[in-house]
Coordinates of C-alpha atoms and ligand atoms in Angstrom, one line a residue:
M1 CA 42.6 5.8 1.7
K2 CA 42.3 4.4 -1.8
F3 CA 39.9 1.6 -2.3
P4 CA 39.8 -0.7 -5.4
F5 CA 36.5 0.9 -6.6
P6 CA 36.4 0.8 -10.4
Y7 CA 33.8 3.6 -11.0
E8 CA 33.4 7.2 -10.3
Y9 CA 31.8 7.3 -6.8
R10 CA 28.1 8.2 -6.9
E11 CA 26.3 9.8 -3.9
N12 CA 26.8 7.7 -0.7
Q13 CA 28.9 5.0 -2.4
R14 CA 32.2 6.2 -0.9
E15 CA 30.6 6.4 2.5
A16 CA 29.2 2.9 2.2
V17 CA 32.7 1.6 1.3
K18 CA 34.3 3.2 4.3
F19 CA 31.4 2.1 6.6
I20 CA 31.9 -1.6 5.6
Y21 CA 35.7 -1.4 5.8
K22 CA 35.7 0.0 9.3
S23 CA 32.7 -2.0 10.7
I24 CA 33.8 -5.4 9.5
E25 CA 36.7 -5.4 11.9
D26 CA 35.1 -3.4 14.7
E27 CA 31.8 -5.2 14.9
R28 CA 32.2 -8.4 12.7
F29 CA 28.6 -8.3 11.5
V30 CA 27.6 -5.6 9.1
C31 CA 24.1 -5.1 7.6
L32 CA 23.9 -3.0 4.5
D33 CA 20.5 -2.0 3.3
A34 CA 20.6 -0.3 0.0
P35 CA 18.1 -0.5 -2.9
T36 CA 18.7 -1.9 -6.4
G37 CA 20.8 0.4 -8.5
F38 CA 22.9 1.5 -5.5
G39 CA 25.9 -0.6 -6.6
K40 CA 26.2 -2.9 -3.6
T41 CA 28.4 -5.5 -5.3
P42 CA 31.3 -3.1 -6.2
V43 CA 30.9 -1.2 -2.9
I44 CA 31.3 -4.4 -0.8
L45 CA 34.1 -5.8 -3.0
A46 CA 36.1 -2.6 -2.8
S47 CA 35.9 -2.4 1.0
L48 CA 36.7 -6.1 1.7
L49 CA 39.4 -6.5 -1.0
K50 CA 41.2 -3.5 0.7
R51 CA 41.1 -5.6 3.9
G52 CA 43.2 -8.2 2.1
R53 CA 41.4 -11.3 3.2
R54 CA 39.5 -13.9 1.2
I55 CA 35.9 -13.1 0.4
I56 CA 33.2 -15.8 0.2
W57 CA 30.2 -14.5 -1.6
A58 CA 27.0 -16.5 -1.0
V59 CA 24.1 -16.0 -3.4
R60 CA 20.6 -17.4 -3.5
T61 CA 20.8 -19.5 -6.7
G62 CA 23.6 -20.9 -8.8
N63 CA 22.7 -18.6 -11.7
E64 CA 23.7 -15.5 -9.6
T65 CA 27.2 -16.7 -8.7
D66 CA 28.8 -14.9 -11.7
R67 CA 27.8 -11.4 -10.7
P68 CA 30.6 -10.6 -8.1
I69 CA 33.1 -12.3 -10.4
E70 CA 32.2 -10.1 -13.3
E71 CA 32.7 -7.1 -11.0
L72 CA 36.1 -8.5 -10.0
K73 CA 37.1 -8.6 -13.7
I74 CA 36.1 -4.9 -14.1
I75 CA 38.2 -4.0 -11.0
N76 CA 41.2 -5.8 -12.6
E77 CA 40.7 -4.2 -16.0
K78 CA 40.0 -0.6 -14.9
L79 CA 42.5 -0.5 -12.0
G80 CA 45.2 -2.7 -13.3
K81 CA 44.8 -5.2 -10.4
N82 CA 45.3 -8.9 -10.5
Y83 CA 42.7 -10.3 -8.1
F84 CA 41.6 -13.8 -8.8
G85 CA 38.2 -15.3 -8.2
L86 CA 35.7 -17.8 -9.5
S87 CA 32.1 -18.8 -9.4
F88 CA 31.8 -22.2 -7.8
R89 CA 29.2 -24.7 -8.8
G90 CA 28.2 -28.2 -7.8
K91 CA 28.9 -31.5 -9.5
R92 CA 25.4 -31.5 -11.0
D93 CA 26.3 -28.5 -13.1
M94 CA 29.9 -29.5 -13.8
C95 CA 30.4 -33.3 -14.1
L96 CA 31.5 -34.1 -17.6
L97 CA 31.2 -37.8 -17.1
A98 CA 27.6 -37.5 -16.0
R99 CA 26.9 -35.4 -19.1
K100 CA 28.2 -38.2 -21.2
K101 CA 26.6 -41.1 -19.3
F102 CA 23.2 -39.6 -18.3
R103 CA 22.9 -37.1 -21.2
G104 CA 22.8 -34.1 -18.9
K105 CA 20.1 -35.6 -16.6
G106 CA 20.4 -36.7 -13.0
E107 CA 19.9 -35.2 -9.5
H108 CA 22.7 -33.9 -7.4
E109 CA 22.7 -37.1 -5.3
E110 CA 23.0 -39.3 -8.3
I111 CA 25.9 -37.4 -9.7
A112 CA 27.7 -37.3 -6.4
Y113 CA 27.2 -41.1 -6.2
L114 CA 28.6 -41.5 -9.7
C115 CA 31.7 -39.4 -8.8
K116 CA 32.3 -41.3 -5.6
S117 CA 32.1 -44.6 -7.3
E118 CA 34.0 -43.8 -10.5
R119 CA 36.4 -41.0 -9.8
K120 CA 39.4 -43.4 -9.8
N121 CA 38.6 -44.4 -13.4
C122 CA 37.2 -41.1 -14.6
P123 CA 39.3 -39.9 -17.6
Y124 CA 38.5 -36.2 -16.8
Y125 CA 39.8 -36.7 -13.3
R126 CA 42.9 -38.5 -14.5
N127 CA 43.7 -35.8 -17.1
L128 CA 43.5 -33.2 -14.4
Q129 CA 46.4 -34.7 -12.5
D130 CA 48.9 -33.5 -15.3
F131 CA 47.2 -30.2 -16.0
Y132 CA 48.9 -27.1 -14.9
Y133 CA 47.2 -24.0 -16.1
F134 CA 46.5 -21.0 -13.9
P135 CA 44.3 -18.4 -15.6
D136 CA 45.3 -14.7 -15.5
N137 CA 41.8 -13.5 -14.9
P138 CA 38.8 -14.4 -12.7
L139 CA 36.6 -17.1 -14.1
I140 CA 32.9 -17.4 -14.3
Y141 CA 31.1 -20.7 -14.4
S142 CA 30.9 -21.0 -18.3
E143 CA 34.6 -20.2 -18.6
I144 CA 35.6 -23.0 -16.2
M145 CA 33.4 -25.3 -18.2
E146 CA 35.0 -24.2 -21.4
I147 CA 38.5 -25.0 -20.1
G148 CA 37.2 -28.4 -18.8
E149 CA 35.7 -29.3 -22.2
K150 CA 38.7 -28.0 -24.2
Y151 CA 41.3 -29.9 -22.2
E152 CA 39.1 -32.8 -21.2
I153 CA 39.7 -32.2 -17.5
C154 CA 37.2 -32.4 -14.7
P155 CA 35.8 -28.8 -14.3
Y156 CA 34.5 -29.5 -10.8
F157 CA 37.9 -30.6 -9.3
Y158 CA 39.7 -27.9 -11.4
Q159 CA 37.7 -25.2 -9.7
R160 CA 38.4 -26.7 -6.3
F161 CA 42.1 -26.5 -7.2
L162 CA 41.8 -22.9 -8.3
A163 CA 39.8 -22.0 -5.2
H164 CA 42.9 -22.4 -3.1
A165 CA 44.3 -19.2 -4.6
A166 CA 41.1 -17.2 -5.1
D167 CA 40.6 -13.8 -3.5
V168 CA 36.8 -14.1 -4.1
I169 CA 34.8 -17.3 -4.3
S170 CA 31.1 -17.1 -5.0
F171 CA 28.6 -20.0 -4.5
N172 CA 25.0 -20.5 -3.5
Y173 CA 23.7 -20.5 0.0
N174 CA 23.8 -24.3 0.1
Y175 CA 27.5 -24.3 0.7
I176 CA 27.2 -22.3 3.9
L177 CA 23.9 -23.7 5.2
N178 CA 24.5 -27.3 4.5
E179 CA 26.9 -28.8 7.0
N180 CA 28.2 -31.5 4.7
L181 CA 29.0 -29.2 1.8
M182 CA 30.6 -26.7 4.2
W183 CA 32.7 -29.4 5.6
S184 CA 34.0 -30.4 2.2
F185 CA 35.4 -26.9 1.9
R186 CA 37.4 -26.9 5.1
N187 CA 40.7 -28.0 3.6
I188 CA 40.4 -25.3 0.9
I189 CA 39.2 -22.3 2.8
D190 CA 40.1 -21.1 6.3
F191 CA 36.7 -19.7 7.3
R192 CA 38.2 -18.0 10.4
E193 CA 40.4 -15.9 8.1
S194 CA 37.6 -15.1 5.5
Y195 CA 34.8 -12.6 5.2
L196 CA 31.4 -13.9 4.2
V197 CA 29.0 -11.8 2.1
V198 CA 25.4 -12.9 2.2
D199 CA 23.7 -11.5 -0.9
E200 CA 19.9 -10.8 -0.8
A201 CA 20.1 -11.8 2.9
H202 CA 16.4 -11.3 3.5
N203 CA 16.0 -14.8 2.0
L204 CA 17.8 -16.4 4.9
Q205 CA 14.7 -16.8 7.0
F206 CA 13.3 -19.4 4.6
A207 CA 16.6 -20.7 3.1
Y208 CA 17.3 -23.3 5.8
S209 CA 13.8 -24.7 5.5
S210 CA 14.1 -25.2 1.8
I211 CA 17.5 -27.1 2.2
Y212 CA 16.5 -29.3 5.1
G213 CA 12.8 -29.8 4.4
D214 CA 11.9 -32.9 2.4
K215 CA 8.9 -34.8 1.0
I216 CA 8.0 -38.2 -0.3
T217 CA 4.8 -39.4 -2.0
L218 CA 3.0 -42.7 -2.4
G219 CA 4.9 -43.0 -5.7
T220 CA 8.2 -43.5 -3.8
I221 CA 6.6 -46.3 -1.7
K222 CA 5.1 -48.0 -4.8
N223 CA 8.4 -47.9 -6.6
A224 CA 10.2 -49.3 -3.5
L225 CA 7.7 -52.2 -3.4
R226 CA 8.3 -52.9 -7.1
E227 CA 12.1 -52.8 -6.5
S228 CA 11.9 -55.3 -3.7
E229 CA 9.5 -57.8 -5.2
K230 CA 12.2 -60.4 -5.5
R231 CA 13.6 -59.9 -2.0
R232 CA 11.0 -61.2 0.4
E233 CA 12.5 -59.8 3.6
I234 CA 12.9 -56.3 2.1
Y235 CA 9.5 -56.4 0.5
K236 CA 8.0 -57.1 4.0
I237 CA 9.7 -54.0 5.4
V238 CA 8.4 -51.8 2.6
L239 CA 4.9 -53.3 2.9
K240 CA 4.9 -52.5 6.6
I241 CA 5.8 -48.9 5.7
A242 CA 3.0 -48.8 3.1
E243 CA 0.5 -50.0 5.6
D244 CA 1.6 -47.4 8.2
V245 CA 1.3 -44.7 5.6
E246 CA -2.2 -46.0 4.7
K247 CA -3.2 -45.8 8.3
L248 CA -2.0 -42.2 8.6
K249 CA -3.9 -41.3 5.4
N250 CA -7.1 -42.9 6.8
N251 CA -6.7 -41.1 10.2
I252 CA -6.5 -37.8 8.4
A253 CA -9.4 -38.6 6.2
K254 CA -11.5 -39.7 9.2
E255 CA -10.9 -36.3 10.8
R256 CA -12.2 -34.8 7.6
K257 CA -8.9 -32.9 7.2
R258 CA -6.7 -32.4 4.2
E259 CA -3.5 -32.4 6.2
D260 CA -2.3 -32.9 9.7
V261 CA 0.8 -33.2 11.8
F262 CA 2.0 -36.6 13.1
S263 CA 4.7 -38.2 15.2
P264 CA 6.9 -40.5 13.1
S265 CA 7.6 -43.0 15.9
E266 CA 3.9 -43.4 16.6
I267 CA 3.0 -44.0 13.0
F268 CA 5.9 -46.1 11.7
S269 CA 6.4 -49.5 13.1
T270 CA 9.7 -50.1 11.3
D271 CA 12.8 -49.9 13.5
V272 CA 16.2 -48.3 12.7
Q273 CA 17.8 -51.7 11.9
E274 CA 15.1 -52.5 9.3
L275 CA 15.5 -49.0 7.8
E276 CA 19.2 -49.5 7.6
Y277 CA 18.7 -52.9 5.9
L278 CA 16.4 -51.2 3.4
L279 CA 19.0 -48.5 2.8
K280 CA 21.7 -51.1 2.1
Y281 CA 19.4 -52.8 -0.3
G282 CA 18.8 -49.4 -2.1
E283 CA 22.6 -49.0 -2.2
E284 CA 22.9 -52.3 -4.0
I285 CA 20.4 -51.2 -6.6
R286 CA 22.2 -48.0 -7.2
K287 CA 25.5 -49.8 -7.7
K288 CA 23.9 -52.2 -10.1
L289 CA 22.2 -49.5 -12.2
L290 CA 25.5 -47.5 -12.4
K291 CA 27.3 -50.7 -13.6
E292 CA 24.7 -50.9 -16.4
G293 CA 25.3 -47.3 -17.3
K294 CA 22.0 -46.1 -15.9
R295 CA 21.3 -43.3 -13.4
P296 CA 21.8 -44.7 -9.9
R297 CA 18.3 -44.1 -8.6
S298 CA 16.6 -46.2 -6.0
S299 CA 13.2 -45.6 -4.3
S300 CA 14.2 -48.0 -1.5
Y301 CA 17.2 -45.9 -0.8
R302 CA 15.2 -42.7 -0.9
L303 CA 12.5 -44.1 1.3
A304 CA 14.8 -45.4 4.0
N305 CA 16.8 -42.2 4.0
F306 CA 13.7 -40.1 4.4
L307 CA 12.4 -42.2 7.3
I308 CA 15.7 -42.3 9.1
D309 CA 15.8 -38.5 8.8
C310 CA 12.3 -38.4 10.3
L311 CA 13.3 -40.5 13.3
E312 CA 16.5 -38.5 13.8
K313 CA 14.7 -35.2 13.7
E314 CA 11.7 -36.2 15.8
G315 CA 11.6 -34.1 19.0
T316 CA 13.6 -31.3 17.6
R317 CA 12.1 -27.9 18.3
G318 CA 11.1 -26.3 15.0
V319 CA 10.7 -29.5 13.0
E320 CA 7.2 -30.9 12.3
F321 CA 6.0 -33.8 10.2
I322 CA 2.9 -33.4 8.0
G323 CA 0.8 -35.9 6.2
R324 CA -1.2 -34.4 3.3
R325 CA -4.0 -35.8 1.1
L326 CA -3.6 -34.7 -2.5
P327 CA -6.2 -35.1 -5.3
K328 CA -4.8 -38.5 -6.4
N329 CA -1.9 -39.0 -4.1
F330 CA -0.6 -38.6 -0.5
E331 CA 2.5 -37.0 0.7
I332 CA 4.6 -36.8 3.9
E333 CA 6.7 -33.8 4.6
I334 CA 9.5 -32.9 7.0
Y335 CA 8.9 -29.3 7.7
D336 CA 12.0 -27.7 9.2
M337 CA 11.2 -24.1 10.3
R338 CA 14.5 -23.4 12.1
A339 CA 16.5 -20.3 11.4
K340 CA 18.1 -18.5 14.3
E341 CA 19.2 -21.7 16.2
V342 CA 21.2 -23.0 13.3
L343 CA 22.2 -19.8 11.5
S344 CA 23.7 -18.1 14.6
H345 CA 26.4 -20.9 14.8
I346 CA 27.3 -20.5 11.1
W347 CA 28.2 -16.8 11.2
K348 CA 30.6 -17.4 14.1
K349 CA 32.8 -19.5 11.9
F350 CA 33.8 -16.5 9.8
R351 CA 36.1 -13.5 10.6
G352 CA 33.3 -11.2 9.6
V353 CA 30.0 -11.3 7.7
V354 CA 28.3 -8.7 5.5
F355 CA 24.5 -9.1 5.1
C356 CA 23.2 -7.1 2.2
S357 CA 19.8 -6.5 0.6
G358 CA 17.4 -3.8 -0.3
T359 CA 14.8 -5.1 2.1
L360 CA 16.5 -5.8 5.5
R361 CA 14.2 -3.4 7.4
P362 CA 13.0 -3.7 10.1
I363 CA 16.6 -4.4 10.9
D364 CA 15.9 -5.7 14.5
A365 CA 13.5 -8.3 13.1
F366 CA 16.1 -9.4 10.6
A367 CA 18.9 -9.6 13.1
D368 CA 16.7 -11.5 15.6
V369 CA 15.6 -14.0 13.0
V370 CA 19.1 -14.8 11.6
G371 CA 20.7 -14.9 15.0
I372 CA 23.1 -11.9 15.3
D373 CA 23.2 -9.6 18.3
D374 CA 25.8 -6.9 17.9
F375 CA 26.1 -5.6 14.4
A376 CA 26.7 -2.3 12.5
Y377 CA 23.8 -1.2 10.3
R378 CA 23.4 1.5 7.6
N379 CA 20.4 2.1 5.4
F380 CA 21.5 4.0 2.3
P381 CA 19.0 5.9 0.2
P382 CA 18.6 5.1 -3.5
P383 CA 20.4 7.0 -6.2
Y384 CA 17.2 8.2 -7.9
G385 CA 15.6 11.4 -6.8
E386 CA 12.1 11.7 -5.3
E387 CA 11.0 13.5 -8.5
N388 CA 11.4 10.2 -10.3
I389 CA 8.8 8.5 -8.1
R390 CA 5.0 8.7 -7.7
T391 CA 3.2 6.5 -5.2
Y392 CA -0.6 6.2 -4.7
L393 CA -2.3 4.2 -2.1
I394 CA -5.9 3.4 -3.2
R395 CA -8.7 3.3 -0.6
G396 CA -11.6 1.0 -1.3
L397 CA -9.5 -2.0 -2.4
S398 CA -8.5 -5.0 -0.3
T399 CA -7.9 -8.7 -0.7
R400 CA -8.7 -9.3 2.9
G401 CA -10.5 -12.5 3.7
D402 CA -10.6 -16.1 2.3
K403 CA -12.1 -15.3 -1.0
L404 CA -12.1 -12.2 -3.2
P405 CA -15.8 -11.2 -3.5
R406 CA -17.0 -10.5 -7.1
E407 CA -17.7 -6.9 -6.3
M408 CA -14.1 -6.4 -5.0
A409 CA -12.7 -8.3 -8.0
D410 CA -14.6 -5.9 -10.3
R411 CA -13.1 -2.9 -8.4
Y412 CA -9.6 -4.3 -9.0
I413 CA -10.3 -4.8 -12.7
Y414 CA -11.6 -1.3 -12.9
A415 CA -8.4 0.1 -11.3
I416 CA -6.1 -2.0 -13.4
K417 CA -7.9 -1.0 -16.7
E418 CA -7.6 2.7 -15.7
I419 CA -3.9 2.3 -14.9
A420 CA -3.4 0.5 -18.3
R421 CA -4.5 3.8 -20.0
L422 CA -1.1 5.2 -18.9
G423 CA 0.3 3.3 -21.9
K424 CA 3.4 2.3 -20.0
N425 CA 4.8 -1.2 -19.3
T426 CA 2.9 -2.2 -16.2
A427 CA 3.2 -5.2 -13.8
V428 CA 0.2 -6.2 -11.8
F429 CA 1.6 -8.2 -8.8
C430 CA -1.2 -10.1 -7.1
A431 CA -1.0 -11.1 -3.5
S432 CA -1.3 -14.8 -4.5
H433 CA -2.3 -17.1 -7.4
R434 CA -5.7 -17.3 -5.8
I435 CA -6.2 -13.5 -6.3
L436 CA -4.7 -13.6 -9.8
N437 CA -7.0 -16.5 -10.8
S438 CA -10.0 -14.6 -9.4
L439 CA -9.2 -11.7 -11.6
L440 CA -8.6 -13.8 -14.6
R441 CA -11.9 -15.6 -14.1
R442 CA -13.6 -12.2 -14.2
S443 CA -12.0 -11.7 -17.7
L444 CA -9.3 -9.3 -16.7
A445 CA -6.9 -10.5 -19.4
S446 CA -9.5 -10.3 -22.2
E447 CA -10.7 -6.9 -21.1
L448 CA -7.2 -5.6 -21.3
R449 CA -6.7 -7.2 -24.7
N450 CA -9.9 -5.6 -25.9
M451 CA -8.2 -2.2 -25.0
G452 CA -5.5 -3.2 -27.5
K453 CA -3.0 -4.2 -24.8
E454 CA -0.5 -7.0 -25.0
V455 CA -1.0 -9.1 -21.9
F456 CA 1.4 -11.5 -20.3
V457 CA 0.3 -14.0 -17.7
E458 CA 2.2 -15.9 -15.1
K459 CA 1.0 -19.5 -14.7
K460 CA 1.5 -21.6 -11.6
G461 CA 4.3 -24.1 -12.0
M462 CA 5.3 -22.8 -15.4
S463 CA 8.8 -23.9 -16.6
G464 CA 11.8 -21.6 -16.2
H465 CA 12.2 -21.6 -20.0
R466 CA 8.6 -20.4 -20.6
A467 CA 8.9 -17.7 -17.8
R468 CA 12.1 -16.4 -19.4
K469 CA 10.4 -16.2 -22.8
I470 CA 7.4 -14.3 -21.3
L471 CA 9.8 -11.9 -19.5
E472 CA 11.7 -11.2 -22.7
E473 CA 8.5 -10.5 -24.7
F474 CA 7.1 -8.3 -21.9
R475 CA 10.3 -6.3 -21.8
K476 CA 10.2 -5.7 -25.5
S477 CA 6.5 -4.7 -25.5
E478 CA 5.3 -1.1 -25.5
G479 CA 2.6 -0.5 -22.9
G480 CA 2.3 -4.3 -22.2
I481 CA 0.7 -5.6 -19.0
L482 CA 2.2 -8.4 -17.0
L483 CA -0.2 -10.2 -14.7
A484 CA 1.8 -12.1 -12.1
T485 CA 2.1 -12.9 -8.4
A486 CA 4.1 -11.0 -5.8
S487 CA 6.0 -14.1 -4.7
G488 CA 6.8 -15.6 -8.1
R489 CA 9.7 -15.5 -10.5
F490 CA 8.6 -12.2 -12.1
S491 CA 8.6 -10.3 -8.8
E492 CA 11.9 -11.2 -7.2
G493 CA 15.2 -11.5 -9.0
A494 CA 13.8 -10.5 -12.5
D495 CA 15.4 -7.5 -14.1
Y496 CA 13.4 -4.8 -16.0
P497 CA 15.9 -2.2 -17.3
G498 CA 14.9 1.3 -18.4
K499 CA 11.4 1.6 -19.8
S500 CA 10.6 -2.1 -19.8
L501 CA 8.8 -1.6 -16.5
E502 CA 7.5 1.8 -15.3
V503 CA 4.4 1.1 -13.4
V504 CA 3.6 -1.5 -10.6
F505 CA 0.2 -2.2 -9.2
M506 CA 0.1 -4.3 -6.1
A507 CA -3.2 -6.2 -5.9
G508 CA -3.3 -6.9 -2.2
I509 CA -0.6 -7.6 0.4
P510 CA 1.2 -10.9 -0.2
F511 CA 0.5 -12.5 3.2
E512 CA 1.0 -16.3 3.3
R513 CA -2.3 -18.1 3.0
V514 CA -3.3 -19.5 6.4
T515 CA -2.6 -23.2 5.9
L516 CA -1.5 -25.8 8.4
K517 CA 2.1 -24.9 7.6
T518 CA 1.6 -21.2 8.1
S519 CA -0.1 -21.8 11.4
L520 CA 2.7 -24.1 12.6
Y521 CA 5.3 -21.5 11.5
I522 CA 3.5 -18.6 13.3
Q523 CA 3.1 -20.8 16.4
Y524 CA 6.8 -21.8 16.4
Y525 CA 7.8 -18.1 16.1
K526 CA 5.5 -17.2 18.9
E527 CA 7.1 -19.8 21.1
I528 CA 10.6 -18.3 20.4
Y529 CA 9.9 -14.6 20.3
G530 CA 6.6 -14.2 22.2
E531 CA 3.0 -13.6 20.9
E532 CA 3.4 -10.2 19.3
R533 CA 6.9 -10.4 17.9
G534 CA 6.4 -14.0 16.8
E535 CA 3.5 -13.1 14.6
F536 CA 5.2 -10.0 13.3
Y537 CA 8.4 -11.8 12.3
S538 CA 6.7 -14.9 10.9
Y539 CA 3.7 -13.4 9.1
V540 CA 3.8 -9.6 8.7
V541 CA 7.4 -8.9 7.9
P542 CA 7.8 -11.6 5.2
A543 CA 4.7 -10.4 3.4
L544 CA 5.8 -6.8 3.4
R545 CA 9.3 -7.9 2.2
R546 CA 7.7 -9.7 -0.7
A547 CA 5.8 -6.5 -1.5
S548 CA 8.9 -4.4 -1.3
Q549 CA 10.8 -6.8 -3.5
A550 CA 8.0 -6.6 -6.1
L551 CA 7.9 -2.8 -6.0
G552 CA 11.6 -2.6 -6.2
R553 CA 11.6 -4.1 -9.8
V554 CA 10.8 -0.7 -11.3
L555 CA 13.8 1.4 -10.4
R556 CA 17.2 0.1 -11.5
S557 CA 19.2 3.2 -12.2
E558 CA 19.3 7.0 -11.7
E559 CA 17.5 7.6 -15.0
D560 CA 14.5 5.3 -14.3
T561 CA 11.2 6.6 -13.3
G562 CA 8.5 4.7 -11.4
I563 CA 4.8 4.9 -10.6
F564 CA 3.5 2.7 -7.8
F565 CA -0.1 1.9 -7.0
L566 CA -0.7 0.2 -3.7
G567 CA -4.0 -1.6 -4.3
D568 CA -4.9 -2.5 -0.7
E569 CA -6.0 0.0 1.9
R570 CA -4.3 -2.1 4.6
Y571 CA -0.9 -0.8 3.3
I572 CA -1.7 2.4 5.4
N573 CA -1.0 0.4 8.5
Y574 CA 2.2 -1.2 7.1
R575 CA 3.7 1.8 5.3
A576 CA 6.7 1.9 7.8
L577 CA 7.7 -1.6 6.5
L578 CA 7.9 -0.5 2.8
P579 CA 11.0 1.2 1.3
E580 CA 11.2 4.8 2.4
Y581 CA 11.8 6.1 -1.1
I582 CA 8.5 4.6 -2.2
V583 CA 6.3 5.9 0.6
A584 CA 8.1 9.2 1.3
R585 CA 5.6 11.2 -0.9
M586 CA 2.8 8.7 -1.0
K587 CA -0.7 10.1 -1.7
I588 CA -3.8 8.4 -0.5
I589 CA -6.6 8.4 -3.0
S590 CA -10.0 6.8 -3.2
L591 CA -10.9 4.4 -6.0
G592 CA -13.2 7.0 -7.5
K593 CA -10.2 9.3 -8.0
I594 CA -8.1 7.0 -10.0
R595 CA -9.3 8.2 -13.4
R596 CA -8.4 11.7 -12.5
V597 CA -5.0 10.6 -11.3
V598 CA -4.3 8.6 -14.4
N599 CA -5.4 11.6 -16.6
Y600 CA -3.1 13.8 -14.6
L601 CA -0.1 11.4 -15.0
R602 CA -0.8 11.1 -18.7
N603 CA -0.5 14.8 -19.1
S604 CA 2.5 15.4 -16.8
E605 CA 6.1 15.1 -17.8
T606 CA 7.6 13.4 -14.7
P607 CA 7.8 10.6 -14.3
Ligands
SF4_1 S1 35.9 -36.5 -11.3 FE1 34.7 -34.9 -12.2 S2 34.0 -35.5 -14.2 FE2 34.7 -37.3 -13.1 S3 32.9 -38.2 -12.1 FE3 33.8 -36.8 -10.6 S4 32.8 -34.8 -11.0 FE4 32.4 -36.1 -12.8

């Protein structure tokens, strides 16, 4: 059987194509576990395109939507096919009217509101009605935008029009996890006749929480008070909410806690009619602002919406409400921990689903958490040989406990300085910001600089722009040291081709810090899965997946080589949860032996 695979098959790729092709119809749910560099995207495309049904490709962030479409272009070019596909983005990224009116600013909700109110008079929407151009080739996001700008048509609705004829549509998780967004697709895509691919599927466990969780602070309430100053009856409602929140804040302070759970109906004395009245008032403000050419934002609207959501979700298993004292503020959070209960219904809407990642193992835990029972699973080894990899687990190091004692921090610094002598680009991924800061406070960065090293440091909350710049400079460096966290933007999703990263040192195991949220999460999982499995799924597996993701940054292709140092002796107990190719020939050494190991590696040819 000939599949539309545009490259010469490398080891295991043909087998993977056949496996997906067969299993998607036999089993419906397919789990593909293969490391970076395996070529998952062309493998999955080749098998599903051969099946001749539409493919919906869900990725973690909007920026990743272009990847499968770029591969589709290569298939067309190399094999003379004419598949069509596009990367689909939301109005926030595409609305030309909002760009003009709000100068590129505005939240998704504001742009959606603008479109709902002004679409009839929108020149870009009008121009689209007489526009008939169907491209010959698949389109990535920037190309759709270019067409929109060139012909002054609405790119958002243009892509919706094109989507009717697409063989492959890629978009971010929101479109499958968010009921409203998914619903808006119903008249374009017949889900029952489509295959869904969930890329980097290990993220699903937390994806739902990030979409359905929400927070407001005192700032929202203060702004709502200001907005309603001239409307006495509205002002009274907001004031009542402000007093209730103050009570909650005082209760938590009285208990000498920083944060606590609460029940919305016990704290808030406003009823649903009052909240709807406030919502309506917020709507009037949004309308007025839009008329004045301003962004349609209203804190009254936001506050009412949030509280209605609280009341609606109260009593739902897996949803908690948290009040939290901050240094100069107070916040209320809706914490939605659900995964299995909601996700299992979503998969059933599709003809078949492929879940892929390099870190799906342990597969039973993954399947249980995302709510699939019968599925076909294959774990494919990496294309790089064992001779390209060296792994050392260092005894005598551990980030166990609440604080990193000075003596332990000094041990870490000693190990990192020794490893820096290798002269290769090295990433030190710390278990948390807390660990990273402990090492920085003990002068890790300056000691490395004193050795003549270029040092790059991840800062908490740094902008995407700044992070990209640091990444670029680190990649260009020779023997540079990146000091970052194992759950930040440098450890997942970042690319380090060739020699731009050859060594990874894991400073600790990236377990979640035990906060109120972590405890609630573990507790909830224990209720669903039982004591042991609950803790394993909610606490252990996510930490080891984070570590695996961070370690996986090093090897991207057959030619790459990698040296891994596991800087926490507890990894011995969790080695089965790390990628096989990393632990297969792992050596356990004591901290005292590290100098000898580094000297040996400096003198050996491979890696
Ligand atoms: S039709 Fe398009 S350009 Fe016009 S407001 Fe809506 S999204 Fe924006």
